[in-house]
Coordinates of C-alpha atoms in Angstrom, one line a residue:
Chain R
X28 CA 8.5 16.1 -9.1
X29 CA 4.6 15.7 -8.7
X30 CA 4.7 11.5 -8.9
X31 CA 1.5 10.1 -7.9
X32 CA -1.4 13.0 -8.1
X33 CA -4.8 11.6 -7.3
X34 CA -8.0 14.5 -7.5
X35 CA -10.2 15.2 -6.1
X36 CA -8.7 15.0 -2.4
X37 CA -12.3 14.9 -0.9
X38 CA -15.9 14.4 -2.2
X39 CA -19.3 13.7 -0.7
X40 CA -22.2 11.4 -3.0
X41 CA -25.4 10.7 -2.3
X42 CA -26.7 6.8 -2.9
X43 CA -26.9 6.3 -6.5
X44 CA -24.6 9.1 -7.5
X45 CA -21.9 8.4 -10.1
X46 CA -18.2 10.1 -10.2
X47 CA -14.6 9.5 -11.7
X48 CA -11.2 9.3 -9.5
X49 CA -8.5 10.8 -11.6
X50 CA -5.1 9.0 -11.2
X51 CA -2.3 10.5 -13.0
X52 CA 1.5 9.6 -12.7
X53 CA 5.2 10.9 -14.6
X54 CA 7.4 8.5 -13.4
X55 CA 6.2 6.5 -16.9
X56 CA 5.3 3.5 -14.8
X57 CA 4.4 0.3 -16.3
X58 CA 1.7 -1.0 -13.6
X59 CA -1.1 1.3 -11.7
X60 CA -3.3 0.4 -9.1
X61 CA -6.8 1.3 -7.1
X62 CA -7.0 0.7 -3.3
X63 CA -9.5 1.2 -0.8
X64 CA -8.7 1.9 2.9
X65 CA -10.9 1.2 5.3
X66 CA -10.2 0.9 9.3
X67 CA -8.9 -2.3 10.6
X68 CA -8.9 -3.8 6.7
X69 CA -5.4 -2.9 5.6
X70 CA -5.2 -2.2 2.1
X71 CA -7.9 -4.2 -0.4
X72 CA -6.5 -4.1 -4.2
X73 CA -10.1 -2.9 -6.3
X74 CA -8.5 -2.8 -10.1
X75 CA -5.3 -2.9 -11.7
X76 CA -3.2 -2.6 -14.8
X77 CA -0.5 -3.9 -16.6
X78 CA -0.3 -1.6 -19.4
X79 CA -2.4 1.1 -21.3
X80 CA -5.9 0.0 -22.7
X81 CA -5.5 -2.7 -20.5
X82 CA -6.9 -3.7 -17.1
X83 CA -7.8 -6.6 -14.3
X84 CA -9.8 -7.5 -11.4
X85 CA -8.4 -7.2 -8.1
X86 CA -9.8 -8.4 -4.6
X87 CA -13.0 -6.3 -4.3
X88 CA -13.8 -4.9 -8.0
X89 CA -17.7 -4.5 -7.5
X90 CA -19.5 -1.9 -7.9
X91 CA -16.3 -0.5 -9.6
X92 CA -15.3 0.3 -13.7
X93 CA -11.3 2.2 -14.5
X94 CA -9.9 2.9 -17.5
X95 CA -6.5 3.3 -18.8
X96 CA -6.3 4.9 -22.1
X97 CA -2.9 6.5 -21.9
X98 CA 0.1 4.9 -19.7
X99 CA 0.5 7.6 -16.9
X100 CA -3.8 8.0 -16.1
X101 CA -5.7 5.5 -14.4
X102 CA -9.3 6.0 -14.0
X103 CA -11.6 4.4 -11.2
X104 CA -14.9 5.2 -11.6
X105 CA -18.4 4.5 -9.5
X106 CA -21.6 4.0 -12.0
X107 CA -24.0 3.7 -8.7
X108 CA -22.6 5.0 -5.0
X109 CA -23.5 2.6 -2.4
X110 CA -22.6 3.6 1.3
X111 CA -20.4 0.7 1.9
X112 CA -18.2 2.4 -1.0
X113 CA -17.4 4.9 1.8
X114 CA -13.6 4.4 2.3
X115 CA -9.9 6.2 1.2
X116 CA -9.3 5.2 -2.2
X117 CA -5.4 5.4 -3.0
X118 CA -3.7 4.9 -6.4
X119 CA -0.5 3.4 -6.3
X120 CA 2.0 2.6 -9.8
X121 CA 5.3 0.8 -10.4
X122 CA 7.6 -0.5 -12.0
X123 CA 6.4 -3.8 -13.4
X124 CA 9.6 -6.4 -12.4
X125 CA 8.9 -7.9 -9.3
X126 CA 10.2 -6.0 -6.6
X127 CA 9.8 -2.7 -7.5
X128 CA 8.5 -0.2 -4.7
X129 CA 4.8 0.8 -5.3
X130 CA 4.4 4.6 -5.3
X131 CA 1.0 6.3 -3.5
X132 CA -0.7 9.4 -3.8
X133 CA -2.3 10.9 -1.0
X134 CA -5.3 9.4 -1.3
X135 CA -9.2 10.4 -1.6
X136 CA -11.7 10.4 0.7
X137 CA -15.1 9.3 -0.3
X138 CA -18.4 9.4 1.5
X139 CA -21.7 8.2 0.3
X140 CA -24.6 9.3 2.2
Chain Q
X21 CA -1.7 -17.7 -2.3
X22 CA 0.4 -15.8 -0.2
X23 CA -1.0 -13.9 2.7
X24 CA 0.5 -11.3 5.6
X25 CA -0.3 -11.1 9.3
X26 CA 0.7 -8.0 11.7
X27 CA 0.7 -8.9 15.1
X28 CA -1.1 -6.2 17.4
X29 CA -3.2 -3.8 15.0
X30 CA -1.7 -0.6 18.0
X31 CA 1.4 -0.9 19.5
X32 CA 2.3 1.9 22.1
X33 CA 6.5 2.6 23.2
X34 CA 7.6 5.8 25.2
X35 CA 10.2 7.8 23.5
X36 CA 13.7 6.5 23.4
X37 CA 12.1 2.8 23.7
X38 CA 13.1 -0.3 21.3
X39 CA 10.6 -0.2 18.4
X40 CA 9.2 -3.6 17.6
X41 CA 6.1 -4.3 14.7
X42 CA 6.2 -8.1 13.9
X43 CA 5.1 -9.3 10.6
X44 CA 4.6 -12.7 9.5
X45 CA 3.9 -14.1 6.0
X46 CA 3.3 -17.5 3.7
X47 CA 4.2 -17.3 0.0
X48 CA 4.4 -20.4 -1.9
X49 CA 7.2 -18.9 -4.0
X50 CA 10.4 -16.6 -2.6
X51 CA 8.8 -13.7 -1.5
X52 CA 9.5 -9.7 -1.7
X53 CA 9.0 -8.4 1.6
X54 CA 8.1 -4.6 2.3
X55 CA 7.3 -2.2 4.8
X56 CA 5.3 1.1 4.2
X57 CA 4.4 3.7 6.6
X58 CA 1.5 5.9 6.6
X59 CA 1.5 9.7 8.4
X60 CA -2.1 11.0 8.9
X61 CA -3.9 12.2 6.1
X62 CA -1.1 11.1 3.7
X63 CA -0.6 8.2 1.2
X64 CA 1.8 5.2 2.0
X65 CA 5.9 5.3 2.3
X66 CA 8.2 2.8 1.4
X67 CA 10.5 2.6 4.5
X68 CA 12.5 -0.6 3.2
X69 CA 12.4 -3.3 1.0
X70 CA 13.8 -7.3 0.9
X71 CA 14.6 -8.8 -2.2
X72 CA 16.3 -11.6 -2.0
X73 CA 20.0 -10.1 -1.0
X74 CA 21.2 -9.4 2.3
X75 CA 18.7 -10.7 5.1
X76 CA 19.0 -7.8 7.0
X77 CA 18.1 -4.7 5.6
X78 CA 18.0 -1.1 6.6
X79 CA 16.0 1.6 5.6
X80 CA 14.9 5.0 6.1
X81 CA 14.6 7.0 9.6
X82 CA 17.0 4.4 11.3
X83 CA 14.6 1.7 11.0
X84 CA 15.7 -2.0 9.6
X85 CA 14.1 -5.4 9.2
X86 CA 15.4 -8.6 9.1
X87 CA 13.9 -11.5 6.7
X88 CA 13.6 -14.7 8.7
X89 CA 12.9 -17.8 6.1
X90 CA 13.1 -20.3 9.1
X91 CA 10.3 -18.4 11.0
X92 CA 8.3 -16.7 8.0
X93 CA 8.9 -13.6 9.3
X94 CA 10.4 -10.0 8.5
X95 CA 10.3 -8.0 11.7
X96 CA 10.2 -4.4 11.8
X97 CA 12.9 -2.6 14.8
X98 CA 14.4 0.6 15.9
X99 CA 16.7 1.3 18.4
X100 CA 15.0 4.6 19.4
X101 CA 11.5 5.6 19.3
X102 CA 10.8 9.4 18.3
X103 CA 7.8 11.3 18.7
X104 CA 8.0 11.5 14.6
X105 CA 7.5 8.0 14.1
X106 CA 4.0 8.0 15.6
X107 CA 2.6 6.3 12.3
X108 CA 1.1 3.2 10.9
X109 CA 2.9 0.9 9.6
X110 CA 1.6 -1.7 6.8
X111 CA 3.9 -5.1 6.1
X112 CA 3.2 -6.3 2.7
X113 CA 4.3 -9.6 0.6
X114 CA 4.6 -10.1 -3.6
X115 CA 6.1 -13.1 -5.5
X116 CA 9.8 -13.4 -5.8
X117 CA 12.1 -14.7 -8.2
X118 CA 12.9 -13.9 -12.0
X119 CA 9.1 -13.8 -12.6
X120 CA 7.6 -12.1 -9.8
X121 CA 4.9 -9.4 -10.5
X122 CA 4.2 -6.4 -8.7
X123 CA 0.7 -6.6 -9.0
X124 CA 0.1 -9.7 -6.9
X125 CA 1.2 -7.2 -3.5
X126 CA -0.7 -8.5 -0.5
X127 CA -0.8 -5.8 2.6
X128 CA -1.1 -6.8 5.8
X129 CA -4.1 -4.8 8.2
X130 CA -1.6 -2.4 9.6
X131 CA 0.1 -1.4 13.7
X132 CA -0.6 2.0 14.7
X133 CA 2.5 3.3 16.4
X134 CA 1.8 5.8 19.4
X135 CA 5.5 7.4 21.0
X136 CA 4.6 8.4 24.2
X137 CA 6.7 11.5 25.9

Protein backbone atom coordinates (compact mmCIF):
# COMPACT_ATOMS: atom_id res chain seq x y z
CA UNK A 1 0.00 0.00 0.00
CA UNK A 2 2.97 2.46 -1.10
CA UNK A 3 0.42 5.60 -2.26
CA UNK A 4 2.37 8.60 -2.85
CA UNK A 5 6.29 7.66 -3.35
CA UNK A 6 8.38 10.74 -4.11
CA UNK A 7 12.57 9.96 -4.77
CA UNK A 8 14.92 11.03 -4.04
CA UNK A 9 14.19 11.82 -0.22
CA UNK A 10 17.25 14.29 -0.20
CA UNK A 11 19.61 15.95 -2.70
CA UNK A 12 22.20 18.77 -2.69
CA UNK A 13 22.80 21.02 -6.41
CA UNK A 14 25.16 23.39 -6.98
CA UNK A 15 23.76 26.83 -8.97
CA UNK A 16 23.14 25.88 -12.40
CA UNK A 17 22.74 22.20 -11.87
CA UNK A 18 19.74 20.34 -13.41
CA UNK A 19 17.75 17.22 -11.76
CA UNK A 20 14.33 15.41 -12.06
CA UNK A 21 11.85 14.73 -8.89
CA UNK A 22 10.15 11.42 -9.54
CA UNK A 23 6.48 11.38 -8.39
CA UNK A 24 4.81 8.05 -8.67
CA UNK A 25 1.33 7.05 -7.27
CA UNK A 26 -1.23 3.51 -7.46
CA UNK A 27 -4.21 4.77 -6.16
CA UNK A 28 -4.94 5.58 -10.21
CA UNK A 29 -5.62 9.15 -9.29
CA UNK A 30 -6.93 11.53 -11.75
CA UNK A 31 -5.12 14.89 -10.56
CA UNK A 32 -1.28 15.21 -9.29
CA UNK A 33 0.42 18.01 -7.91
CA UNK A 34 4.05 19.86 -7.10
CA UNK A 35 4.44 21.90 -3.85
CA UNK A 36 7.09 23.64 -2.39
CA UNK A 37 7.45 24.19 1.48
CA UNK A 38 9.19 26.71 2.71
CA UNK A 39 9.11 28.22 6.47
CA UNK A 40 6.35 30.59 7.36
CA UNK A 41 4.93 30.25 3.45
CA UNK A 42 2.46 27.44 3.87
CA UNK A 43 2.17 25.39 0.95
CA UNK A 44 2.76 27.26 -2.73
CA UNK A 45 1.16 25.01 -5.63
CA UNK A 46 4.34 25.01 -8.57
CA UNK A 47 2.54 22.64 -11.40
CA UNK A 48 -0.34 20.52 -11.78
CA UNK A 49 -2.35 18.04 -13.77
CA UNK A 50 -5.55 17.08 -14.75
CA UNK A 51 -4.79 14.03 -16.64
CA UNK A 52 -1.85 12.23 -18.49
CA UNK A 53 0.07 14.23 -21.27
CA UNK A 54 -1.39 17.06 -19.73
CA UNK A 55 -0.30 19.78 -17.43
CA UNK A 56 -0.81 23.58 -15.91
CA UNK A 57 0.72 26.43 -14.17
CA UNK A 58 0.29 26.83 -10.59
CA UNK A 59 1.22 29.83 -8.28
CA UNK A 60 5.09 29.84 -8.53
CA UNK A 61 5.92 27.73 -11.91
CA UNK A 62 9.35 29.48 -12.70
CA UNK A 63 12.22 28.13 -13.03
CA UNK A 64 10.20 24.80 -13.08
CA UNK A 65 9.22 22.10 -16.30
CA UNK A 66 7.00 18.38 -15.21
CA UNK A 67 5.78 15.93 -17.26
CA UNK A 68 3.09 13.47 -17.10
CA UNK A 69 3.34 10.83 -19.66
CA UNK A 70 1.57 8.04 -17.87
CA UNK A 71 -1.34 8.66 -15.22
CA UNK A 72 0.32 7.50 -11.92
CA UNK A 73 4.11 9.61 -12.60
CA UNK A 74 4.40 13.09 -12.35
CA UNK A 75 7.67 14.60 -13.14
CA UNK A 76 8.98 18.09 -11.76
CA UNK A 77 12.03 18.95 -13.09
CA UNK A 78 14.80 21.97 -12.56
CA UNK A 79 16.66 22.97 -16.09
CA UNK A 80 18.92 25.60 -13.99
CA UNK A 81 19.14 25.46 -9.84
CA UNK A 82 18.89 28.76 -8.37
CA UNK A 83 19.34 29.04 -4.51
CA UNK A 84 15.96 30.40 -3.80
CA UNK A 85 14.74 26.88 -5.28
CA UNK A 86 15.95 25.67 -1.86
CA UNK A 87 12.72 24.38 -0.18
CA UNK A 88 10.65 20.70 0.54
CA UNK A 89 9.05 19.86 -2.54
CA UNK A 90 5.90 17.57 -1.94
CA UNK A 91 3.77 15.78 -4.49
CA UNK A 92 0.36 15.38 -3.69
CA UNK A 93 -2.63 13.43 -6.18
CA UNK A 94 -6.45 13.04 -5.97
CA UNK A 95 -9.31 12.27 -6.96
CA UNK A 96 -10.41 14.89 -9.40
CA UNK A 97 -14.36 15.78 -8.01
CA UNK A 98 -14.20 18.48 -5.85
CA UNK A 99 -13.69 17.43 -2.49
CA UNK A 100 -11.63 14.68 -2.58
CA UNK A 101 -8.68 14.47 0.00
CA UNK A 102 -5.27 15.23 -1.51
CA UNK A 103 -2.79 12.47 -0.78
CA UNK A 104 1.23 13.46 0.07
CA UNK A 105 4.33 11.85 -0.06
CA UNK A 106 6.94 12.47 2.26
CA UNK A 107 8.45 15.08 0.63
CA UNK A 108 12.01 16.03 -0.83
CA UNK A 109 14.47 18.14 0.45
CA UNK A 110 16.32 20.24 -1.93
CA UNK A 111 19.28 22.51 -1.46
CA UNK A 112 21.13 24.54 -4.00
CA UNK A 113 24.35 25.91 -3.01
CA UNK B 1 -10.34 34.03 -5.54
CA UNK B 2 -10.50 32.33 -2.48
CA UNK B 3 -7.89 32.73 0.18
CA UNK B 4 -7.11 31.11 3.95
CA UNK B 5 -5.78 32.73 7.05
CA UNK B 6 -4.46 30.82 10.27
CA UNK B 7 -4.42 32.87 13.17
CA UNK B 8 -1.03 32.50 15.33
CA UNK B 9 1.66 30.75 12.96
CA UNK B 10 2.78 28.73 16.93
CA UNK B 11 0.34 27.98 19.36
CA UNK B 12 1.65 26.37 22.67
CA UNK B 13 -1.14 24.23 25.31
CA UNK B 14 0.14 22.04 28.27
CA UNK B 15 -1.04 18.54 28.14
CA UNK B 16 -4.58 17.78 28.91
CA UNK B 17 -5.46 21.56 27.78
CA UNK B 18 -8.42 22.52 25.23
CA UNK B 19 -6.83 22.57 21.69
CA UNK B 20 -7.79 25.54 19.65
CA UNK B 21 -6.15 26.49 15.81
CA UNK B 22 -8.50 29.08 14.20
CA UNK B 23 -8.85 29.27 10.52
CA UNK B 24 -10.65 31.70 8.52
CA UNK B 25 -11.40 31.75 4.76
CA UNK B 26 -13.24 33.84 1.67
CA UNK B 27 -14.45 31.80 -1.28
CA UNK B 28 -16.71 33.34 -3.69
CA UNK B 29 -18.35 29.94 -4.21
CA UNK B 30 -19.34 27.15 -1.37
CA UNK B 31 -16.22 26.11 -0.16
CA UNK B 32 -14.55 22.60 0.80
CA UNK B 33 -12.89 23.08 3.97
CA UNK B 34 -9.84 20.83 5.23
CA UNK B 35 -7.41 20.37 7.80
CA UNK B 36 -4.06 18.54 7.32
CA UNK B 37 -1.45 17.89 9.84
CA UNK B 38 2.16 17.61 9.33
CA UNK B 39 4.62 15.32 11.87
CA UNK B 40 8.34 16.24 11.39
CA UNK B 41 10.04 15.11 8.48
CA UNK B 42 6.83 13.68 7.04
CA UNK B 43 4.30 14.69 4.25
CA UNK B 44 0.75 16.16 5.05
CA UNK B 45 -2.39 14.18 6.80
CA UNK B 46 -5.80 14.68 6.20
CA UNK B 47 -7.25 15.02 9.76
CA UNK B 48 -10.90 15.96 8.53
CA UNK B 49 -12.78 17.26 5.88
CA UNK B 50 -16.18 19.67 5.23
CA UNK B 51 -18.18 19.22 2.33
CA UNK B 52 -21.15 20.63 2.53
CA UNK B 53 -23.09 18.09 4.99
CA UNK B 54 -23.10 18.20 8.59
CA UNK B 55 -21.48 21.58 9.98
CA UNK B 56 -19.69 19.97 12.50
CA UNK B 57 -17.38 17.37 11.67
CA UNK B 58 -15.12 15.03 13.39
CA UNK B 59 -12.07 13.53 12.40
CA UNK B 60 -9.11 11.54 13.27
CA UNK B 61 -7.18 11.55 16.87
CA UNK B 62 -10.37 13.04 18.59
CA UNK B 63 -10.04 16.17 16.83
CA UNK B 64 -13.28 17.98 15.11
CA UNK B 65 -14.03 21.36 13.35
CA UNK B 66 -16.96 23.11 13.00
CA UNK B 67 -17.82 25.17 9.55
CA UNK B 68 -19.08 28.58 10.45
CA UNK B 69 -20.73 30.37 7.11
CA UNK B 70 -21.88 33.38 9.36
CA UNK B 71 -18.25 33.97 10.57
CA UNK B 72 -16.16 32.42 7.50
CA UNK B 73 -14.59 30.28 9.62
CA UNK B 74 -13.80 26.44 10.34
CA UNK B 75 -12.10 26.20 13.61
CA UNK B 76 -9.96 23.40 14.60
CA UNK B 77 -10.65 21.90 18.69
CA UNK B 78 -9.71 19.08 20.94
CA UNK B 79 -10.85 18.40 24.24
CA UNK B 80 -7.35 17.09 25.31
CA UNK B 81 -4.06 17.90 24.23
CA UNK B 82 -1.40 14.95 24.00
CA UNK B 83 2.11 15.06 23.75
CA UNK B 84 1.48 13.16 20.12
CA UNK B 85 -0.23 15.93 18.66
CA UNK B 86 2.76 18.31 18.87
CA UNK B 87 2.47 18.95 14.90
CA UNK B 88 1.64 21.56 12.40
CA UNK B 89 -1.39 21.98 11.34
CA UNK B 90 -2.27 23.48 7.70
CA UNK B 91 -6.21 24.78 7.04
CA UNK B 92 -6.84 24.70 3.42
CA UNK B 93 -9.99 25.93 1.13
CA UNK B 94 -11.16 24.52 -2.68
CA UNK B 95 -14.34 25.40 -4.58
CA UNK B 96 -17.59 23.74 -3.68
CA UNK B 97 -20.53 22.69 -5.37
CA UNK B 98 -21.29 20.14 -8.26
CA UNK B 99 -18.26 21.69 -10.14
CA UNK B 100 -15.69 22.20 -7.74
CA UNK B 101 -12.02 21.13 -8.63
CA UNK B 102 -9.47 19.84 -6.60
CA UNK B 103 -6.83 21.60 -8.15
CA UNK B 104 -7.87 25.11 -7.16
CA UNK B 105 -6.71 23.96 -3.07
CA UNK B 106 -5.50 27.06 -1.34
CA UNK B 107 -3.37 26.21 2.09
CA UNK B 108 -3.18 28.41 4.62
CA UNK B 109 0.75 29.25 6.20
CA UNK B 110 0.30 26.77 8.95
CA UNK B 111 0.19 26.80 13.49
CA UNK B 112 2.82 24.84 15.01
CA UNK B 113 1.43 22.99 17.93
CA UNK B 114 3.90 22.56 20.92
CA UNK B 115 2.10 20.11 24.14
CA UNK B 116 3.85 21.08 26.96
CA UNK B 117 4.19 18.30 29.97
Amino acid sequence: NAGVTQTPKFRVLKTGQSMTLLCAQDMNHEYMYWYRQDPGMGLRLIHYSVGEGTTAKGEVPDGYNVSRLKKQNFLLGLESAAPSQTSVYFCASSYSRGGRPLHFGNGTRLTVT
Amino acid sequence: AQSVTQLGSHVSVSEGALVLLRCNYSSSVPPYLFWYVQYPNQGLQLLLKYTSAATLVKGINGFEAEFKKSETSFHLTKPSAHMSDAAEYFCAVSEGGSGGSNYKLTFGKGTLLTVNP
